[in-house]
Coordinates of C-alpha atoms in Angstrom, one line a residue:
M225 CA 22.1 -3.9 -8.8
I226 CA 23.1 -6.4 -12.0
K227 CA 26.3 -6.0 -11.6
S228 CA 26.3 -7.3 -7.3
M229 CA 24.5 -10.3 -8.4
K230 CA 27.1 -11.5 -10.8
A231 CA 24.8 -11.9 -13.9
G232 CA 26.7 -13.4 -16.8
R233 CA 23.6 -11.9 -19.5
V234 CA 20.4 -9.5 -19.1
K235 CA 17.2 -9.8 -21.6
L236 CA 15.2 -6.5 -21.5
Y237 CA 11.7 -6.9 -23.4
D238 CA 12.2 -3.9 -25.3
A239 CA 15.5 -1.7 -26.1
N240 CA 15.2 0.5 -23.6
H241 CA 18.0 3.7 -24.0
E242 CA 18.6 3.8 -20.8
I243 CA 19.0 0.9 -19.7
L244 CA 21.4 0.1 -22.8
S245 CA 23.7 2.8 -21.9
L246 CA 23.9 2.1 -18.0
L247 CA 25.0 -1.4 -19.7
S248 CA 27.9 0.2 -21.4
G249 CA 31.0 -0.6 -20.6
T250 CA 29.8 -3.6 -17.9
K251 CA 30.7 -6.8 -20.6
I252 CA 27.3 -8.3 -19.8
Q253 CA 25.9 -9.5 -22.8
V254 CA 22.8 -8.0 -23.5
S255 CA 19.1 -9.4 -25.5
I256 CA 16.9 -6.8 -26.7
M257 CA 13.7 -7.0 -28.3
I258 CA 11.2 -6.0 -30.9
P259 CA 7.7 -5.3 -29.6
N260 CA 5.3 -8.4 -31.1
N261 CA 3.3 -4.9 -32.5
E262 CA 6.0 -3.4 -34.9
I263 CA 6.8 -7.0 -36.1
S264 CA 4.3 -6.6 -39.6
D265 CA 5.4 -3.1 -40.1
I266 CA 9.1 -4.3 -40.5
A267 CA 8.8 -7.2 -42.2
N268 CA 7.1 -4.9 -44.7
N269 CA 9.4 -2.1 -45.0
Q270 CA 13.3 -2.2 -44.6
T271 CA 14.1 1.0 -44.4
R272 CA 12.2 0.2 -40.9
A273 CA 14.1 -2.3 -40.1
D274 CA 17.2 -0.1 -40.7
Q275 CA 16.2 2.6 -38.8
W276 CA 14.9 -0.1 -35.6
V277 CA 18.7 -1.3 -35.7
L278 CA 20.0 2.4 -36.5
N279 CA 18.4 4.3 -33.3
N280 CA 18.3 1.1 -31.0
V281 CA 21.7 -1.0 -31.7
V282 CA 24.3 1.3 -33.1
P283 CA 24.5 4.1 -30.6
F284 CA 24.8 1.6 -27.8
Y285 CA 27.0 -1.1 -29.8
P286 CA 30.2 -2.3 -28.9
G287 CA 30.6 -0.6 -25.8
T288 CA 27.0 -1.8 -24.6
M289 CA 27.6 -5.5 -25.5
I290 CA 24.5 -6.7 -27.2
R291 CA 24.3 -10.3 -28.5
F292 CA 20.4 -10.6 -29.3
I293 CA 18.2 -8.8 -31.2
L294 CA 14.8 -11.1 -30.6
V295 CA 11.8 -10.3 -32.9
G296 CA 8.8 -10.4 -30.9
N297 CA 8.1 -12.8 -27.9
E298 CA 6.0 -15.8 -28.1
V299 CA 3.9 -14.9 -31.2
L300 CA 3.2 -18.4 -32.3
S301 CA 1.7 -19.0 -28.9
Y302 CA -1.1 -16.0 -29.9
D303 CA -4.0 -17.6 -32.3
S304 CA -6.7 -14.2 -33.2
Y305 CA -6.9 -13.3 -36.7
G306 CA -5.0 -11.0 -36.6
D307 CA -2.2 -13.2 -35.0
R308 CA -2.1 -15.1 -37.5
L309 CA -1.0 -12.6 -40.0
V310 CA 1.6 -11.3 -37.4
W311 CA 2.9 -15.4 -37.4
N312 CA 3.5 -14.8 -41.4
D313 CA 5.6 -11.6 -41.3
L314 CA 7.9 -13.1 -38.6
V315 CA 10.3 -14.6 -40.5
P316 CA 10.3 -12.0 -42.8
A317 CA 10.9 -9.2 -40.1
M318 CA 13.7 -11.8 -38.8
R319 CA 15.5 -11.8 -42.3
R320 CA 14.9 -8.3 -42.7
V321 CA 16.6 -7.3 -39.3
W322 CA 19.2 -9.3 -40.1
R323 CA 19.9 -7.6 -43.2
S324 CA 20.2 -4.6 -41.5
L325 CA 22.6 -5.9 -39.3
V326 CA 24.7 -6.9 -42.3
A327 CA 24.8 -3.4 -43.7
F328 CA 26.1 -1.9 -40.3
N329 CA 28.7 -4.4 -40.3
L330 CA 27.0 -6.0 -36.6
Q331 CA 26.3 -9.8 -38.1
I332 CA 28.6 -10.9 -34.5
I333 CA 24.8 -10.5 -33.3
R334 CA 22.1 -12.8 -33.7
V335 CA 18.4 -12.5 -34.5
G336 CA 15.7 -14.6 -32.8
T337 CA 12.5 -15.0 -31.6
P338 CA 11.7 -17.2 -28.5
V339 CA 9.0 -19.5 -28.5
A340 CA 6.9 -21.2 -26.1
M341 CA 6.4 -25.0 -25.4
D342 CA 3.2 -24.7 -27.3
V343 CA 4.9 -24.6 -30.4
L344 CA 4.8 -27.9 -30.4
E345 CA 1.8 -30.8 -31.0
T346 CA 3.6 -33.5 -28.2
T347 CA 6.3 -33.3 -26.2
F348 CA 6.8 -36.6 -24.4
P349 CA 9.0 -38.4 -24.7
P350 CA 11.3 -36.0 -26.3
S351 CA 12.0 -38.5 -29.2
R352 CA 8.4 -37.6 -30.3
G353 CA 8.6 -34.1 -30.2
M354 CA 7.0 -32.8 -33.5
F355 CA 5.9 -28.9 -34.1
R356 CA 2.2 -27.8 -34.7
S357 CA 0.8 -28.9 -37.6
D358 CA -0.4 -25.3 -38.5
I359 CA 3.0 -23.6 -38.2
R360 CA 4.9 -26.6 -39.3
W361 CA 5.4 -25.8 -42.7
T362 CA 4.2 -22.3 -42.8
V363 CA 6.4 -20.8 -40.2
V364 CA 9.0 -23.3 -38.3
A365 CA 10.0 -25.0 -41.5
P366 CA 11.3 -21.1 -42.9
M367 CA 12.3 -19.8 -39.2
L368 CA 14.6 -23.0 -39.2
E369 CA 16.2 -22.2 -42.7
F370 CA 17.0 -18.7 -41.4
L371 CA 18.6 -19.8 -38.1
D372 CA 20.9 -21.9 -39.6
E373 CA 21.7 -19.4 -42.4
S374 CA 22.3 -17.2 -40.5
R375 CA 24.0 -19.6 -37.1
S376 CA 21.5 -18.5 -34.9
S377 CA 19.6 -20.5 -32.2
L378 CA 16.3 -21.0 -31.2
F379 CA 15.0 -19.5 -27.9
I380 CA 13.0 -21.3 -26.1
N381 CA 10.6 -20.6 -22.8
A382 CA 10.7 -22.9 -20.9
Y383 CA 8.7 -23.4 -17.3
P384 CA 9.3 -27.2 -15.9
Y385 CA 6.6 -25.8 -13.2
F386 CA 3.7 -25.8 -16.1
P387 CA 3.8 -29.1 -16.6
W388 CA 4.8 -30.3 -13.1
S389 CA 1.7 -28.1 -11.9
A390 CA -0.7 -29.3 -14.1
N391 CA -0.1 -33.0 -13.2
P392 CA 1.9 -33.0 -10.0
M393 CA 0.3 -36.9 -9.3
D394 CA 2.1 -38.0 -12.5
I395 CA 5.2 -35.8 -12.6
N396 CA 7.9 -36.0 -9.2
L397 CA 8.8 -33.0 -8.2
D398 CA 12.5 -33.6 -7.7
F399 CA 12.7 -34.3 -11.2
A400 CA 11.4 -31.2 -12.2
L401 CA 13.6 -29.5 -9.3
F402 CA 16.8 -31.0 -10.6
N403 CA 16.7 -33.1 -7.2
G404 CA 17.2 -36.5 -6.1
N405 CA 18.9 -39.1 -8.8
L406 CA 15.5 -39.9 -10.6
E407 CA 15.6 -41.3 -14.0
Q408 CA 13.3 -41.5 -16.9
I409 CA 14.4 -43.6 -20.0
D410 CA 13.1 -42.6 -23.5
R411 CA 12.3 -45.8 -25.1
G412 CA 12.0 -44.2 -28.4
S413 CA 15.9 -43.0 -28.4
G414 CA 16.9 -44.9 -25.9
L415 CA 18.4 -41.6 -23.7
V416 CA 18.3 -41.4 -19.9
Y417 CA 16.3 -38.5 -18.6
T418 CA 17.1 -37.6 -14.7
N419 CA 15.2 -33.7 -14.9
L420 CA 12.5 -32.6 -16.5
L421 CA 13.9 -29.2 -18.1
D422 CA 16.1 -31.6 -20.4
E423 CA 13.0 -33.7 -21.1
M424 CA 11.7 -29.9 -22.3
L425 CA 14.8 -29.3 -24.5
D426 CA 15.0 -32.0 -26.0
S427 CA 11.8 -32.6 -27.3
F428 CA 12.5 -29.1 -29.6
I429 CA 16.0 -31.2 -30.7
F430 CA 14.3 -33.9 -31.9
A431 CA 11.3 -31.6 -33.8
M432 CA 13.9 -29.7 -35.1
A433 CA 15.4 -32.8 -36.4
K434 CA 12.1 -34.2 -38.1
L435 CA 12.3 -30.5 -40.0
G436 CA 15.8 -31.6 -41.3
Y437 CA 17.7 -29.2 -38.7
T438 CA 19.9 -31.3 -36.4
N439 CA 23.0 -28.2 -36.1
I440 CA 20.9 -25.3 -34.9
R441 CA 21.6 -24.7 -31.0
L442 CA 19.3 -23.9 -28.4
V443 CA 18.9 -20.7 -26.2
I444 CA 16.8 -20.7 -22.7
S445 CA 15.3 -17.4 -23.3
E446 CA 13.2 -18.0 -20.0
T447 CA 12.7 -20.8 -17.1
G448 CA 12.2 -20.2 -13.4
W449 CA 9.4 -21.1 -10.8
P450 CA 7.4 -18.9 -9.1
T451 CA 7.5 -18.0 -5.4
A452 CA 4.2 -17.7 -4.9
G453 CA 0.7 -17.9 -6.3
D454 CA -2.6 -18.6 -5.7
I455 CA -4.3 -20.9 -3.6
E456 CA -4.9 -23.3 -6.3
Q457 CA -1.5 -22.9 -7.7
P458 CA 0.5 -25.7 -6.2
G459 CA 4.2 -25.8 -5.6
A460 CA 4.5 -21.9 -5.7
N461 CA 7.0 -21.3 -3.0
L462 CA 9.9 -19.9 -1.9
L463 CA 11.3 -23.0 -1.7
N464 CA 10.8 -24.4 -4.6
A465 CA 11.7 -21.6 -6.5
A466 CA 15.0 -21.4 -4.6
T467 CA 15.9 -25.1 -5.5
Y468 CA 15.0 -24.8 -8.7
N469 CA 17.3 -21.8 -9.7
R470 CA 19.8 -23.1 -7.4
N471 CA 20.3 -26.4 -9.0
L472 CA 19.8 -24.7 -12.5
V473 CA 22.5 -21.9 -12.2
K474 CA 24.9 -24.5 -10.8
R475 CA 24.4 -27.2 -13.6
V476 CA 24.2 -24.5 -16.2
M477 CA 27.3 -23.4 -14.9
T478 CA 29.4 -26.6 -14.1
K479 CA 32.4 -27.3 -16.1
P480 CA 32.9 -29.0 -18.6
T481 CA 29.2 -28.5 -19.3
I482 CA 26.6 -31.3 -19.4
G483 CA 24.2 -30.4 -21.9
T484 CA 21.1 -32.2 -22.4
P485 CA 21.2 -36.1 -23.1
A486 CA 20.3 -34.9 -27.1
R487 CA 23.4 -33.0 -27.1
P488 CA 26.0 -33.9 -24.2
R489 CA 28.3 -30.9 -23.6
V490 CA 26.6 -28.7 -25.9
V491 CA 26.5 -25.1 -24.2
V492 CA 23.0 -24.0 -23.5
P493 CA 22.7 -20.2 -22.7
T494 CA 20.2 -19.5 -19.8
F495 CA 18.0 -16.7 -18.9
I496 CA 16.6 -16.5 -15.5
F497 CA 13.0 -15.3 -15.4
S498 CA 12.7 -12.7 -13.9
L499 CA 15.1 -10.1 -12.0
F500 CA 11.5 -8.8 -10.3
D501 CA 8.6 -9.5 -9.3
E502 CA 6.1 -7.8 -11.2
N503 CA 3.0 -7.0 -8.4
Q504 CA 0.7 -5.2 -10.8
K505 CA 0.9 -7.8 -13.6
P506 CA -2.7 -9.1 -14.5
G507 CA -3.6 -13.1 -14.2
P508 CA -3.3 -16.0 -12.0
G509 CA -1.1 -15.2 -8.7
T510 CA 2.4 -16.7 -10.1
E511 CA 2.1 -14.2 -12.6
R512 CA 3.2 -11.6 -10.4
H513 CA 5.9 -13.7 -8.5
W514 CA 8.3 -15.1 -10.7
G515 CA 11.4 -12.7 -9.5
L516 CA 14.9 -13.2 -7.9
L517 CA 14.1 -9.9 -6.6
R518 CA 10.8 -8.7 -4.9
F519 CA 8.9 -5.5 -6.3
D520 CA 10.9 -3.4 -4.0
G521 CA 14.4 -4.9 -4.6
S522 CA 14.7 -6.5 -2.2
P523 CA 15.8 -10.5 -2.5
N524 CA 13.2 -13.3 -2.5
Y525 CA 15.8 -15.8 -1.3
Q526 CA 19.4 -16.5 -1.6
I527 CA 21.2 -17.1 -4.6
D528 CA 24.5 -17.0 -6.4
L529 CA 24.2 -16.8 -10.1
T530 CA 28.0 -18.4 -10.4
G531 CA 26.7 -21.0 -9.0
K532 CA 30.0 -21.8 -6.8
K533 CA 28.3 -21.0 -3.6
P534 CA 27.7 -24.8 -1.7
S535 CA 23.9 -25.5 -0.8
V536 CA 24.5 -25.6 2.8
D537 CA 25.8 -22.2 3.2
Y538 CA 22.3 -20.9 2.3
D539 CA 19.8 -20.2 5.4
P540 CA 17.3 -21.7 5.8
L541 CA 13.6 -21.7 3.8
P542 CA 10.2 -21.9 4.8
V543 CA 8.9 -25.1 5.5
V544 CA 5.9 -25.6 2.2
E545 CA 2.8 -26.7 2.5
N546 CA 1.1 -26.3 -1.0
N547 CA 3.2 -29.2 -2.9
V548 CA -0.4 -30.9 -3.4
P549 CA -3.3 -29.8 -5.2
F550 CA -5.9 -27.8 -3.1
R551 CA -8.8 -30.0 -2.5
G552 CA -11.5 -27.3 -0.8
R553 CA -13.8 -24.7 -1.6
L554 CA -12.3 -20.9 -2.6
W555 CA -13.8 -17.6 -2.5
C556 CA -12.7 -14.7 -4.2
V557 CA -13.1 -11.6 -1.5
V558 CA -11.9 -8.0 -1.6
V559 CA -8.3 -7.5 0.2
R560 CA -8.4 -5.2 3.0
G561 CA -7.6 -1.3 3.5
V562 CA -8.3 -0.8 -0.3
D563 CA -9.8 2.4 -1.9
P564 CA -13.8 2.3 -1.1
M565 CA -14.1 4.3 -4.7
E566 CA -12.1 1.8 -6.2
L567 CA -14.1 -0.8 -5.5
Q568 CA -17.5 1.3 -6.3
A569 CA -15.6 1.7 -9.8
A570 CA -15.1 -2.2 -10.1
I571 CA -18.7 -3.5 -8.9
T572 CA -19.5 -0.9 -11.7
E573 CA -17.4 -3.0 -14.3
V574 CA -18.0 -6.4 -12.8
C575 CA -21.4 -6.2 -13.4
G576 CA -22.4 -3.8 -15.7
G577 CA -21.5 -6.9 -18.6
G578 CA -24.9 -8.5 -18.4
D579 CA -23.8 -11.7 -17.9
G580 CA -25.8 -12.4 -14.6
S581 CA -23.3 -12.3 -12.4
C582 CA -24.6 -9.8 -10.0
E583 CA -28.5 -10.2 -9.8
A584 CA -28.5 -11.3 -6.1
L585 CA -27.3 -7.6 -5.2
W586 CA -30.2 -6.1 -6.9
P587 CA -32.6 -4.1 -4.4
G588 CA -34.4 -6.9 -2.5
R589 CA -32.6 -9.6 -3.9
E590 CA -30.9 -12.1 -1.5
C591 CA -27.4 -10.5 -1.5
Y592 CA -28.3 -7.0 -1.2
E593 CA -28.4 -6.7 2.2
P594 CA -25.8 -5.7 4.1
V595 CA -25.5 -2.9 1.9
S596 CA -21.8 -2.2 2.3
V597 CA -19.4 -1.7 -0.5
Y598 CA -16.9 -4.5 0.8
W599 CA -19.7 -6.9 0.5
H600 CA -21.2 -6.2 -2.7
A601 CA -17.4 -6.2 -3.8
S602 CA -16.7 -9.7 -2.5
Y603 CA -19.9 -11.0 -3.8
A604 CA -19.7 -9.6 -7.2
F605 CA -15.9 -11.0 -7.7
S606 CA -16.7 -14.2 -6.6
S607 CA -19.8 -14.7 -8.4
Y608 CA -17.7 -13.3 -11.5
W609 CA -14.7 -15.9 -10.7
S610 CA -16.7 -18.9 -10.3
K611 CA -18.6 -18.7 -13.2
F612 CA -15.4 -17.2 -15.7
R613 CA -12.4 -18.7 -14.2
S614 CA -12.9 -22.1 -16.4
Q615 CA -11.8 -19.5 -19.0
G616 CA -9.1 -17.8 -17.4
A617 CA -10.7 -15.4 -15.6
S618 CA -8.1 -14.9 -12.0
C619 CA -9.5 -13.7 -8.5
H620 CA -7.2 -10.5 -8.8
F621 CA -9.4 -7.2 -10.3
N622 CA -6.5 -4.9 -10.6
G623 CA -5.1 -5.9 -7.3
L624 CA -8.5 -5.5 -5.2
A625 CA -9.3 -8.8 -4.5
Q626 CA -7.8 -12.2 -3.3
E627 CA -8.7 -16.1 -2.2
T628 CA -9.6 -17.1 0.4
T629 CA -10.9 -20.7 1.7
M630 CA -13.2 -18.6 4.2
D631 CA -17.6 -18.4 2.9
P632 CA -17.4 -14.5 3.5
S633 CA -21.1 -14.7 4.3
E634 CA -20.1 -16.4 7.4
L635 CA -17.7 -13.4 8.5
D636 CA -18.7 -11.1 10.9
S637 CA -16.6 -8.2 9.1
F638 CA -18.4 -8.5 5.7
R639 CA -21.7 -8.3 7.5

């Protein structure tokens, strides 16, 4: 499937041996990943690092063109006490894996770690880019020193969708989608920007320069645009996703290389997230809809990863209506056709937290009737979601619920 899509690179979120074997002989460049929960063990044990490389790299290389080993994913975005301990182990783990590669004469493979935009304290304008003060000297500076010494790259998960959707009235959608001839001038550097992704990437270039590193190259380890989402998530649709990814591919594949305003004509290897939709993933609706393909393998939209297909040759896409923020009321209700037993278990879980979400469902209270598992579940889901959505709760409940603009108390089907 990957070969038929003419992809030149693929990134795995583990080191799945079956997939690595299937990629053998394909000449597709492969990135593999060490899970976050293995970082500390490797950081404190060179033998453990050697064993990881021996198990997951040596049997497959060079038949499978492994090019990058990524140590964890967005490690610096997690902020619990335990997560902070892993922060301190990140660079030591990277160094141990690199030592293992050198010992096995595999130093052609580079070691890195993907970071999200939240490792930056300031991002706009790009010339003001600066790493967060809590990690700047303790983690980032040692990491950049390692990347510089080993001639590796800084891997960035950069999604223009998120800053645009958080501020759609002030950031032009066409600027986020590489559309049009819009320009923004960074008054600090004098550089001219025509799209949001370049601004995001250059903010890292300026942030690294402030720590004394001007030559570390960038890799976009994740980028993309969601094909669907929740009602209150603007811009998540097929048209925008196809437009963003098609324009991205065309830009990345253009010869000579475009680069960014801060580094013109410098190649930035790029991975699109993701190959498949993840229909079982929890969280907001967009979390399940980033794929070039649906979860069953059918395409969400047409795309040519070589960048050669003219835009006029693509089939038309549906007209969209959600490019502006939703301003009405929302409820969280049961998805039609789900198993009543699953609903009952969900009601027990939601209502068992002692937070008052379900008091109106008690016998004799105002929402007890009608006595229906569907009605009780819809009330429980909507009540809990309303109470905790500001803290990150989503209307998903393991696929049992969905958002609606219709008040469920007014629907005959719930009576």
